[in-house]
Coordinates of C-alpha atoms in Angstrom, one line a residue:
M1 CA -12.4 128.9 151.2
K2 CA -11.7 131.6 148.6
K3 CA -11.5 135.3 149.4
L4 CA -12.8 137.6 146.7
I5 CA -12.1 141.3 146.8
I6 CA -14.5 144.1 145.7
S7 CA -13.3 147.8 145.3
Y8 CA -15.4 150.4 147.0
R9 CA -14.2 153.1 144.5
M10 CA -17.2 152.6 142.1
F11 CA -19.2 155.0 144.3
F12 CA -16.5 157.7 144.1
I13 CA -16.1 157.2 140.4
Q14 CA -19.8 158.1 139.9
V15 CA -19.5 161.0 142.4
I16 CA -16.3 162.4 140.8
S17 CA -17.8 162.0 137.3
L18 CA -20.8 164.1 138.4
L19 CA -18.5 166.8 139.8
I20 CA -16.4 166.9 136.7
A21 CA -19.6 167.2 134.6
S22 CA -20.7 170.1 136.7
V23 CA -17.3 171.8 136.2
V24 CA -17.6 171.4 132.4
T25 CA -21.3 172.5 132.1
T26 CA -21.5 175.2 134.7
G27 CA -17.8 176.3 134.8
A28 CA -17.6 175.4 138.5
Q29 CA -20.1 178.1 139.5
D30 CA -21.9 175.7 141.9
I31 CA -18.7 174.3 143.3
T32 CA -16.4 176.1 145.8
T33 CA -13.0 176.8 144.2
Y34 CA -9.8 177.3 146.2
D35 CA -7.2 179.0 144.1
Q36 CA -5.0 180.8 146.7
C37 CA -1.8 179.3 148.0
G38 CA -3.3 177.0 150.7
A39 CA -6.5 177.0 152.8
D40 CA -8.3 175.3 155.6
I41 CA -11.3 173.6 154.0
T42 CA -14.5 172.3 155.7
T43 CA -16.7 171.7 152.6
E44 CA -17.4 168.1 151.5
S45 CA -16.4 168.8 147.9
G46 CA -14.7 171.5 145.9
I47 CA -12.0 172.4 143.4
I48 CA -8.4 173.2 144.2
K49 CA -6.2 175.1 141.8
S50 CA -2.5 176.1 141.9
P51 CA -1.9 179.9 142.4
D52 CA -2.3 181.9 139.1
Y53 CA -3.8 178.9 137.3
P54 CA -4.9 180.1 133.8
Q55 CA -8.6 181.1 133.5
T56 CA -8.8 180.4 129.8
A57 CA -7.0 178.4 127.2
E58 CA -5.4 181.6 125.8
D59 CA -4.2 182.7 129.3
K60 CA -0.4 182.2 129.6
T61 CA -0.1 182.9 133.3
R62 CA 2.2 180.5 135.3
Y63 CA 2.6 179.7 139.0
G64 CA 5.4 181.4 140.9
N65 CA 8.7 180.1 142.2
N66 CA 9.5 178.7 145.7
L67 CA 5.8 178.0 146.5
N68 CA 4.8 175.8 149.5
C69 CA 1.0 175.7 149.5
V70 CA -1.0 173.4 151.8
W71 CA -4.8 172.8 151.5
K72 CA -6.2 170.8 154.4
V73 CA -9.7 169.3 154.2
D74 CA -11.1 168.5 157.6
L75 CA -14.8 167.3 158.0
N76 CA -14.4 166.6 161.7
N77 CA -14.7 162.9 161.4
K78 CA -11.9 160.4 161.7
E79 CA -13.5 157.8 159.5
T80 CA -14.1 160.1 156.5
L81 CA -13.5 158.6 153.0
Y82 CA -11.8 161.1 150.7
A83 CA -11.3 160.9 146.9
A84 CA -9.4 163.3 144.7
K85 CA -9.2 163.4 140.9
F86 CA -6.9 165.6 138.7
L87 CA -8.5 167.6 135.9
D88 CA -5.2 169.1 134.8
L89 CA -1.5 168.7 135.7
V90 CA 1.5 170.5 134.1
T91 CA 4.6 170.9 136.4
Q92 CA 8.3 170.9 136.0
H93 CA 10.0 167.5 136.0
R94 CA 12.7 165.4 134.2
I95 CA 12.8 161.8 133.0
K96 CA 16.1 160.1 133.4
P97 CA 17.5 157.5 130.9
N98 CA 16.2 154.7 133.1
N99 CA 12.7 156.2 132.8
E100 CA 12.8 157.3 136.5
T101 CA 10.9 160.6 136.9
I102 CA 12.5 163.4 139.0
C103 CA 9.8 165.9 140.2
Y104 CA 11.1 169.5 140.7
D105 CA 7.6 170.9 141.2
Y106 CA 5.1 168.4 142.5
V107 CA 1.7 167.8 144.3
N108 CA 1.5 165.5 147.3
I109 CA -1.9 164.0 148.4
T110 CA -2.1 162.4 151.9
T111 CA -4.6 160.6 154.0
E112 CA -4.1 158.5 157.1
S113 CA -4.8 155.1 155.5
A114 CA -3.4 155.5 152.0
G115 CA -0.3 157.6 152.9
T116 CA 1.3 160.1 150.6
Q117 CA 1.2 159.9 146.8
Q118 CA 3.3 162.3 144.7
Y119 CA 2.3 163.6 141.3
C120 CA 4.2 165.7 138.7
G121 CA 4.6 165.8 134.9
F122 CA 2.9 167.1 131.8
K123 CA -0.1 164.6 131.9
K124 CA -2.8 164.3 134.4
P125 CA -3.0 160.9 136.1
E126 CA -6.0 158.8 135.1
E127 CA -6.3 157.0 138.5
M128 CA -8.3 158.5 141.4
Y129 CA -6.7 158.9 144.8
T130 CA -8.8 157.5 147.7
G131 CA -8.1 157.2 151.4
V132 CA -9.7 157.2 154.8
G133 CA -8.8 159.4 157.8
P134 CA -9.7 162.6 159.6
T135 CA -8.1 164.9 157.0
L136 CA -7.2 165.2 153.4
T137 CA -3.9 167.2 152.8
I138 CA -2.8 168.5 149.5
L139 CA 0.7 170.0 149.3
F140 CA 2.0 172.0 146.2
V141 CA 5.8 172.8 146.1
S142 CA 7.7 174.6 143.3
D143 CA 11.5 175.3 143.2
E144 CA 13.3 178.5 142.2
K145 CA 13.3 177.8 138.5
Y146 CA 10.7 178.2 135.8
G147 CA 6.9 178.1 136.1
Y148 CA 4.3 176.1 134.3
R149 CA 0.5 176.0 134.1
G150 CA 0.1 174.1 137.4
F151 CA -2.8 171.8 138.4
M152 CA -6.5 171.6 139.1
L153 CA -8.2 168.8 140.9
V154 CA -11.7 168.0 142.4
F155 CA -12.2 166.4 145.8
K156 CA -15.1 164.7 147.7
G157 CA -15.4 163.5 151.3
V158 CA -18.0 161.1 152.9
R159 CA -18.2 160.9 156.7
D160 CA -18.5 157.7 158.8
H161 CA -17.2 155.4 156.1
D162 CA -17.5 151.7 156.7
P163 CA -17.3 149.5 153.6
C164 CA -18.9 146.6 155.5
K165 CA -21.7 148.7 156.9
E166 CA -24.3 147.4 154.3
E167 CA -23.2 143.7 154.9
P168 CA -22.3 143.2 151.2
C169 CA -21.1 139.5 151.7
K170 CA -24.3 137.4 151.4
N171 CA -22.8 134.0 152.4
G172 CA -19.5 135.0 154.0
K173 CA -17.7 137.3 156.2
C174 CA -16.9 141.0 155.3
V175 CA -13.4 142.1 156.1
V176 CA -12.2 145.7 155.8
M177 CA -8.9 145.9 154.0
E178 CA -5.8 147.7 155.3
D179 CA -6.4 150.8 153.1
K180 CA -9.9 151.1 154.8
V181 CA -11.4 151.9 151.4
R182 CA -12.1 148.4 150.2
Y183 CA -13.5 145.2 151.6
E184 CA -13.1 141.5 150.8
C185 CA -15.5 138.6 151.2
D186 CA -14.4 135.4 152.9
C187 CA -17.0 133.1 151.4
E188 CA -18.5 130.1 153.1
P189 CA -17.9 126.6 151.5
G190 CA -20.0 126.1 148.4
F191 CA -20.3 129.8 147.5
T192 CA -18.4 132.1 145.3
G193 CA -18.7 135.6 143.6
Y194 CA -17.4 139.0 144.7
N195 CA -20.2 139.1 147.4
C196 CA -20.3 135.3 147.9
H197 CA -23.7 135.4 146.3
V198 CA -23.2 132.5 143.8
D199 CA -24.0 128.9 145.0
I200 CA -21.5 126.5 143.5
D201 CA -23.3 123.6 141.8
E202 CA -20.7 120.8 141.7
C203 CA -23.3 118.4 140.3
A204 CA -24.0 120.5 137.2
S205 CA -21.2 118.7 135.3
D206 CA -22.8 115.3 136.1
P207 CA -19.6 113.9 137.6
C208 CA -21.1 110.7 139.0
A209 CA -20.9 107.7 136.6
N210 CA -22.7 104.4 136.1
G211 CA -26.1 105.5 137.1
A212 CA -25.0 107.1 140.4
T213 CA -26.9 110.0 142.0
C214 CA -25.1 113.3 142.7
E215 CA -25.9 115.5 145.6
Q216 CA -24.2 118.6 146.8
T217 CA -22.7 118.5 150.3
D218 CA -22.6 121.2 152.9
S219 CA -18.8 121.2 152.7
P220 CA -17.2 122.1 149.4
G221 CA -17.8 119.5 146.8
Y222 CA -20.4 116.8 146.0
E223 CA -21.2 113.2 146.9
C224 CA -22.0 110.3 144.5
F225 CA -24.4 107.7 145.7
C226 CA -23.3 104.7 143.6
A227 CA -25.5 102.0 142.1
T228 CA -25.0 98.4 143.2
G229 CA -21.6 97.0 142.2
W230 CA -19.9 100.4 141.8
Q231 CA -17.7 102.5 144.0
G232 CA -15.2 105.3 143.9
T233 CA -15.6 109.1 144.2
N234 CA -17.5 109.2 140.9
C235 CA -18.7 105.5 141.0
E236 CA -16.3 104.7 138.2
I237 CA -14.7 101.6 139.9
V238 CA -16.2 98.2 140.3
R239 CA -16.9 97.7 143.9
N240 CA -14.0 96.3 145.8
P241 CA -14.1 94.9 149.3
D242 CA -11.2 97.1 150.2
P243 CA -11.8 100.7 149.3
C244 CA -8.1 101.5 149.5
L245 CA -7.2 99.1 146.7
S246 CA -8.1 101.8 144.2
N247 CA -5.5 104.2 145.7
P248 CA -8.0 107.0 146.3
C249 CA -5.5 109.2 148.3
K250 CA -3.4 111.3 146.0
N251 CA -0.1 113.1 146.2
G252 CA 1.4 110.6 148.6
G253 CA -1.5 110.5 151.0
T254 CA -2.1 107.4 153.2
C255 CA -5.4 105.5 152.8
R256 CA -7.2 103.8 155.7
A257 CA -10.4 101.8 155.2
S258 CA -13.2 101.7 157.7
D259 CA -14.0 98.6 159.6
D260 CA -16.8 97.7 157.2
N261 CA -14.8 98.6 154.1
E262 CA -17.6 101.0 153.1
E263 CA -15.4 104.1 153.6
F264 CA -11.8 105.2 153.4
F265 CA -9.9 108.0 155.1
C266 CA -6.8 109.8 153.7
T267 CA -4.0 111.1 155.8
C268 CA -2.3 113.8 153.6
V269 CA 1.4 114.7 153.5
V270 CA 2.4 118.2 154.5
G271 CA 1.4 120.7 151.8
Y272 CA -1.8 119.0 150.7
T273 CA -5.4 118.9 152.0
G274 CA -8.9 117.6 151.0
I275 CA -10.7 114.3 151.3
T276 CA -8.4 112.6 148.7
C277 CA -5.4 115.0 149.3
R278 CA -5.9 116.6 145.9
N279 CA -5.7 120.2 147.0
D280 CA -2.3 121.9 147.2
I281 CA -2.2 124.3 150.1
D282 CA -1.4 127.8 148.7
E283 CA 1.6 129.1 150.7
C284 CA 1.4 132.4 148.7
A285 CA -2.0 133.3 150.2
S286 CA -0.2 135.1 153.1
N287 CA 1.8 137.3 150.7
P288 CA 5.2 136.4 152.1
C289 CA 7.2 138.2 149.4
Q290 CA 8.1 141.7 150.3
N291 CA 8.9 144.9 148.3
G292 CA 6.9 143.9 145.3
G293 CA 8.4 140.4 144.9
T294 CA 6.3 137.8 143.0
C295 CA 5.3 134.6 144.9
E296 CA 5.3 131.2 143.1
D297 CA 3.6 128.4 145.0
G298 CA 5.1 125.0 145.4
V299 CA 4.4 121.8 147.4
N300 CA 4.8 122.9 151.0
Q301 CA 7.0 125.8 149.9
Y302 CA 7.1 128.9 147.9
D303 CA 9.6 130.9 145.9
C304 CA 10.0 134.7 145.8
T305 CA 11.1 136.3 142.5
C306 CA 12.5 139.6 143.6
G307 CA 12.6 143.0 141.8
R308 CA 15.8 144.6 140.5
L309 CA 16.9 146.2 143.8
Y310 CA 16.0 143.5 146.3
Y311 CA 17.1 139.9 147.2
G312 CA 16.7 137.4 150.0
G313 CA 14.2 134.6 150.7
H314 CA 11.4 137.1 151.1
C315 CA 13.0 140.0 149.0
E316 CA 13.6 141.7 152.3
K317 CA 17.1 142.9 151.6
K318 CA 18.0 145.8 149.3
Q319 CA 21.1 145.4 147.2
K320 CA 23.5 147.9 145.7
I321 CA 23.8 148.1 141.9
N322 CA 26.9 149.4 140.3
G323 CA 25.8 151.0 137.0
C324 CA 29.4 150.7 135.6
R325 CA 29.6 146.9 136.2
E326 CA 28.6 146.1 132.6
G327 CA 31.0 148.7 131.1
P328 CA 28.4 150.9 129.3
C329 CA 31.0 153.5 128.3
S330 CA 33.1 153.0 125.1
E331 CA 36.9 152.8 125.2
N332 CA 37.0 156.5 124.7
G333 CA 35.7 157.4 128.2
D334 CA 35.6 156.4 131.9
C335 CA 32.5 155.3 133.7
V336 CA 31.5 156.9 137.0
S337 CA 28.8 155.4 139.2
L338 CA 26.4 158.0 140.5
D339 CA 24.4 156.0 143.1
D340 CA 23.5 152.5 144.3
E341 CA 20.6 152.2 141.9
G342 CA 22.5 151.7 138.7
N343 CA 22.8 155.3 137.5
Y344 CA 26.1 156.3 135.9
K345 CA 27.8 158.9 133.6
C346 CA 30.6 158.6 131.1
E347 CA 33.5 161.1 131.4
C348 CA 35.0 161.3 127.8
L349 CA 38.6 161.6 126.8
D350 CA 39.6 164.7 124.8
G351 CA 38.2 164.6 121.3
W352 CA 35.2 162.4 122.2
T353 CA 31.6 163.2 123.2
G354 CA 28.2 161.5 123.4
V355 CA 26.3 159.7 126.2
H356 CA 28.8 156.8 126.0
C357 CA 31.7 158.7 124.5
E358 CA 31.1 157.2 121.1
E359 CA 31.1 160.3 119.0
D360 CA 34.2 162.0 117.6
V361 CA 34.3 165.8 118.3
Q362 CA 34.4 167.9 115.1
E363 CA 36.9 170.5 116.1
C364 CA 36.0 172.8 113.2
E365 CA 32.3 173.0 114.0
S366 CA 32.9 175.9 116.5
N367 CA 34.7 178.0 113.8
P368 CA 37.8 178.5 115.9
C369 CA 39.7 180.2 113.0
Q370 CA 39.3 184.0 113.0
N371 CA 39.5 186.8 110.4
G372 CA 38.6 184.5 107.5
G373 CA 41.0 181.7 108.3
I374 CA 40.3 178.2 106.9
C375 CA 39.9 175.4 109.5
D376 CA 41.2 171.8 108.8
D377 CA 40.7 169.0 111.3
T378 CA 41.7 166.1 109.1
I379 CA 45.4 166.3 109.7
E380 CA 45.5 164.6 113.1
F381 CA 43.0 163.3 115.6
N382 CA 41.8 165.8 118.3
R383 CA 43.6 168.6 116.5
F384 CA 42.8 171.4 113.9
D385 CA 45.0 173.8 111.9
C386 CA 44.1 177.3 110.7
T387 CA 45.3 178.5 107.3
C388 CA 45.4 182.3 107.7
V389 CA 44.7 184.9 104.9
G390 CA 45.3 188.6 104.6
G391 CA 48.5 188.6 106.5
Y392 CA 46.9 187.4 109.8
T393 CA 48.9 184.9 111.9
G394 CA 48.6 183.0 115.2
T395 CA 47.0 179.6 116.1
F396 CA 43.5 181.1 115.5
C397 CA 44.6 183.8 112.9
E398 CA 44.0 186.2 115.7
I399 CA 47.1 188.3 115.3
A400 CA 46.7 191.2 112.8
P401 CA 49.6 192.0 110.5
P402 CA 51.7 195.3 111.0
M403 CA 50.0 198.1 109.0
C404 CA 51.0 201.7 108.1
T405 CA 48.6 204.5 108.0
N406 CA 48.2 207.3 105.4
P407 CA 51.6 209.1 105.1
G408 CA 49.8 212.4 104.3
I409 CA 47.9 211.9 101.1
P410 CA 44.9 214.2 101.7
Y411 CA 42.3 212.8 99.4
L412 CA 42.3 209.0 100.3
Q413 CA 39.4 207.4 102.3
E414 CA 39.8 207.9 106.0
G415 CA 41.3 204.8 107.7
A416 CA 43.2 203.5 104.7
K417 CA 46.1 201.2 105.7
W418 CA 48.9 199.2 104.1
I419 CA 50.4 195.9 105.3
E420 CA 54.1 195.5 106.0
G421 CA 56.2 195.5 102.8
S422 CA 53.7 197.5 100.7
T423 CA 55.4 200.2 98.5
L424 CA 54.0 203.6 97.3
Q425 CA 55.7 205.0 94.2
F426 CA 55.4 208.8 93.5
Y427 CA 56.0 210.9 90.4
C428 CA 54.9 214.4 89.2
V429 CA 53.0 215.6 86.2
E430 CA 54.6 217.6 83.5
G431 CA 56.1 220.9 84.6
Y432 CA 57.0 219.6 88.1
V433 CA 59.8 217.7 89.6
L434 CA 59.8 215.3 92.6
Q435 CA 61.4 216.5 95.7
G436 CA 62.1 213.6 98.1
S437 CA 62.2 209.8 97.6
E438 CA 60.3 208.3 94.8
N439 CA 59.4 205.1 96.8
L440 CA 58.0 204.7 100.4
T441 CA 57.9 201.2 102.0
C442 CA 55.8 200.1 105.0
L443 CA 58.1 198.8 107.7
K444 CA 57.5 196.2 110.4
N445 CA 57.2 198.9 113.1
E446 CA 54.2 200.3 111.2
T447 CA 56.0 203.4 109.9
W448 CA 57.1 204.5 106.4
S449 CA 60.7 204.2 105.4
L450 CA 60.9 207.9 104.4
P451 CA 58.8 211.1 104.6
M452 CA 56.3 211.6 101.8
P453 CA 57.8 213.6 98.8
E454 CA 56.5 216.7 97.2
C455 CA 56.2 218.0 93.6
V456 CA 57.8 221.5 93.0
V457 CA 57.8 223.7 89.9
D458 CA 60.3 222.8 87.3
N459 CA 61.7 226.2 86.2
N460 CA 63.2 224.6 83.1
S461 CA 59.8 223.3 81.9
T462 CA 57.9 225.1 79.1
S463 CA 54.6 223.8 80.6
A464 CA 55.5 225.2 83.9
A465 CA 56.4 228.5 82.4
Q466 CA 53.1 228.6 80.5
T467 CA 51.3 227.7 83.7
G468 CA 53.3 230.4 85.5
A469 CA 52.2 232.9 82.9
L470 CA 48.7 232.3 84.1
S471 CA 50.0 232.8 87.7
P472 CA 51.4 229.9 89.7
W473 CA 48.3 229.6 91.8
L474 CA 45.9 229.6 88.9
G475 CA 48.0 227.0 87.0
T476 CA 48.2 224.8 90.0
M477 CA 44.5 224.9 90.5
I478 CA 43.8 224.1 86.8
V479 CA 46.1 221.1 86.9
L480 CA 44.8 220.1 90.3
S481 CA 41.2 220.3 89.1
S482 CA 41.9 218.2 86.0
M483 CA 43.8 215.6 87.9
L484 CA 41.3 215.5 90.8
A485 CA 38.5 214.8 88.4
I486 CA 40.5 211.9 86.8
T487 CA 41.4 210.6 90.2
L488 CA 37.9 210.8 91.5
V489 CA 36.6 208.6 88.6
A490 CA 39.4 206.1 89.2
F491 CA 38.9 206.1 93.0
V492 CA 35.1 205.5 92.8
T493 CA 35.7 202.6 90.3
W494 CA 38.3 201.1 92.7
I495 CA 35.9 201.4 95.7
M496 CA 33.2 199.6 93.8
L497 CA 35.4 196.8 92.6
K498 CA 38.0 196.2 95.3
G499 CA 36.9 197.8 98.6
P500 CA 38.6 200.4 100.7
W501 CA 41.8 198.4 101.4
N502 CA 42.9 197.6 97.9
F503 CA 44.3 199.9 95.2
G504 CA 43.9 197.3 92.5
P505 CA 46.3 196.2 89.9
S506 CA 46.1 199.5 87.9
V507 CA 48.0 202.7 88.6
T508 CA 46.4 204.9 91.2
R509 CA 46.9 208.7 90.9
I510 CA 47.6 210.4 94.2
M511 CA 47.7 214.2 94.3
S512 CA 49.0 216.7 96.8
L513 CA 46.9 219.8 97.5
S514 CA 49.8 222.2 97.4
Q515 CA 51.5 220.7 94.4
V516 CA 50.5 218.0 91.9
S517 CA 52.1 214.6 92.2
I518 CA 51.2 211.0 91.1
A519 CA 51.9 207.9 93.1
T520 CA 51.6 204.2 92.1
F521 CA 50.9 201.3 94.4
D522 CA 52.7 198.0 94.1
P523 CA 49.9 195.5 93.2
N524 CA 51.9 192.6 94.6
K525 CA 51.6 194.1 98.1
E526 CA 47.8 194.4 98.4
C527 CA 46.3 194.8 101.9

């Protein structure tokens, strides 16, 4: 006898489809919507939304953090058949390298018969959840991080559910399955089909030979009424006084003839059945393999092919898998097993990165050299060197060179500085003599070697005398104005070409406000 199973979900597929169509066409105006964080529900159908679910496609609202919302549907009937179908689902999750999904925010749907099913991700599940029990419970949980669009689902409940109530099995027995949603038909001999409604006609293939007549029997199979002189199951053998001479019993069965040699009887070995012992008993029919194991039927035995995490004759034992056993990490890292299900991570040696420590770290990518320094990581593995410029030193060119500030020249740009070893050379215009040292040098302690000199009137100079005839103050101002104009042109040109820290290779004129003096800058000591 063959058991054929029929799913009772076709009814709910039609009902849910009508509810979804109503949501699309009427905007759920005729269906009760529950969009708060949890509710006790007594309606037979409705829509449940996560808190702050967007009202329109342009709405960017998101559900909050640390939610724990429970919607409980109770129709006051312990044999209620419930169905739930997602219309939208977008929640926080992560997919691991082995394709295992970790749900940070999730929806749990629970009934008494079907248990709890968890949902999360960026794609709504296509399958419909069904189960039987007094209540339908929907739980929504979010953690303390991030927020996404959330979910929306439609549900339906039918009281007093009994899949065998309408007696669907025409020629067999209806049996309610364990999930209480579906039924299976245990067909009577000679019938098949999902409701045992098809009468098997074994004579349709005309199996009886040599003019024999075929008739169906009440038990599975057919019977051939042989013409005179013929015998055998299909009347294919010339009649023999001993019916067992034709070896009608198969698969090691023992034949015994009747007293009048008109019949024979087969005694089958263990594992076979049928009139001629042709039928192998299906030892897998009882589903002996556990935890998703695959059953392969044999003669009076069966073999279970277990999944990745299980072993044993019936796949009843769970094994521990060391993800580092196959050595997934390269020679540049050490493997660390994370659990007993084969997950691992690679801890890389210095200078290496990547999932399996297969990538060489490029030390210069992070721009470790400061202040314009040039990075070079080709000299030695797992090392870089900085070539510093502008007087900077240190591993990362982070140490600024010693610098001297303006020694007292009044018309230079504010903040002008000279590096260690720079030299300023002073001289006076005609009619004045230099009082003090001609050269000032920037020392390592960021001070000048001597005080800044001054230009005083040369009493022996004709130009100074002529200037004095105009009055010392007027002469000084005339010379100062002339030199200031020349210096301003030169200074602006220098600023445009070289910037504020470089005097350039040409002579720079530096003037004192009290007396006129000229200073030159050593171009080989540029800052």
